[in-house]
């Protein structure tokens, strides 16, 4: 995206920014808007709600848009995909944008970033992450999850594919997983958002055993939590098919039974 934006505020705040940070909330669900307003207002005087909008059209026409520092924008609005309006918001209205979304696909996030978004927060994340992202973006930084950051770095033309930028070869890391660990990844993808007990039951193991496997998986793939693992698995298609069958047959007994139950769920 070829445009530059500058901060509206130039007062006595940190890094030369005046406080409070003026935030315009845009979401097509009234309950979500109410909750976001309570969250931002609870952080006064550092943050202040400059207005709310329940559609892309009302956002672009909002009288307070020109007096806003950061727009917290739902990726999917009732009257259209917010991605289509990002360049207009950033280039014409000179605001910074943080996306708040339930979409877990990092490829969609990448498109939004290329069009001007400087922060992406998933709705499943703790509410403090929203305020942190707004603050960082307002200071001129970016705020992305680890999986999206890796995706952005590896997609940049001419960027060397080194351990530092890609975290290692994805295929090599995937094949470092044992058959049991691959089953755990597949279970996590199929039961996305479910509690650990549900995933453990589907695999025929205890929660303690599941946690042990997840710890090993996190270390091998370079992720830190279940959400990051889910995004990584989707990005690299680790949960798209029974990877165990491509490597070697799963052991008989408990895990063999889990694999059979898995096939029945497909």
PDB file of N, CA and C in Angstrom, residues 11-19 46 138-139:
ATOM      1  N   UNK A  11       0.842  15.802  21.706  1.00  0.00           N
ATOM      2  CA  UNK A  11       0.920  16.437  23.020  1.00  0.00           C
ATOM      3  C   UNK A  11       1.983  15.861  23.918  1.00  0.00           C
ATOM      4  N   UNK A  12       1.640  15.705  25.221  1.00  0.00           N
ATOM      5  CA  UNK A  12       2.632  15.379  26.229  1.00  0.00           C
ATOM      6  C   UNK A  12       2.739  13.894  26.525  1.00  0.00           C
ATOM      7  N   UNK A  13       2.041  13.052  25.815  1.00  0.00           N
ATOM      8  CA  UNK A  13       2.065  11.625  26.107  1.00  0.00           C
ATOM      9  C   UNK A  13       3.387  10.986  25.753  1.00  0.00           C
ATOM     10  N   UNK A  14       3.492   9.681  26.085  1.00  0.00           N
ATOM     11  CA  UNK A  14       4.713   8.935  25.809  1.00  0.00           C
ATOM     12  C   UNK A  14       5.009   8.938  24.328  1.00  0.00           C
ATOM     13  N   UNK A  15       6.288   9.001  24.003  1.00  0.00           N
ATOM     14  CA  UNK A  15       6.766   8.976  22.613  1.00  0.00           C
ATOM     15  C   UNK A  15       6.181  10.115  21.794  1.00  0.00           C
ATOM     16  N   UNK A  16       5.822  11.228  22.464  1.00  0.00           N
ATOM     17  CA  UNK A  16       5.346  12.397  21.752  1.00  0.00           C
ATOM     18  C   UNK A  16       3.870  12.386  21.427  1.00  0.00           C
ATOM     19  N   UNK A  17       3.113  11.397  21.929  1.00  0.00           N
ATOM     20  CA  UNK A  17       1.694  11.325  21.634  1.00  0.00           C
ATOM     21  C   UNK A  17       0.892  11.869  22.807  1.00  0.00           C
ATOM     22  N   UNK A  18      -0.158  12.600  22.487  1.00  0.00           N
ATOM     23  CA  UNK A  18      -1.052  13.105  23.524  1.00  0.00           C
ATOM     24  C   UNK A  18      -1.962  11.990  23.986  1.00  0.00           C
ATOM     25  N   UNK A  19      -2.361  12.057  25.222  1.00  0.00           N
ATOM     26  CA  UNK A  19      -3.344  11.134  25.762  1.00  0.00           C
ATOM     27  C   UNK A  19      -4.654  11.875  25.950  1.00  0.00           C
ATOM     28  N   UNK A  46      -5.922   6.704  29.614  1.00  0.00           N
ATOM     29  CA  UNK A  46      -5.015   6.385  28.508  1.00  0.00           C
ATOM     30  C   UNK A  46      -5.766   6.198  27.190  1.00  0.00           C
ATOM     31  N   UNK A 138      -0.714   2.643  17.902  1.00  0.00           N
ATOM     32  CA  UNK A 138      -0.724   4.094  18.046  1.00  0.00           C
ATOM     33  C   UNK A 138       0.702   4.652  18.132  1.00  0.00           C
ATOM     34  N   UNK A 139       1.609   3.886  18.736  1.00  0.00           N
ATOM     35  CA  UNK A 139       3.006   4.332  18.867  1.00  0.00           C
ATOM     36  C   UNK A 139       3.809   4.112  17.592  1.00  0.00           C
TER      37      UNK A 139
END
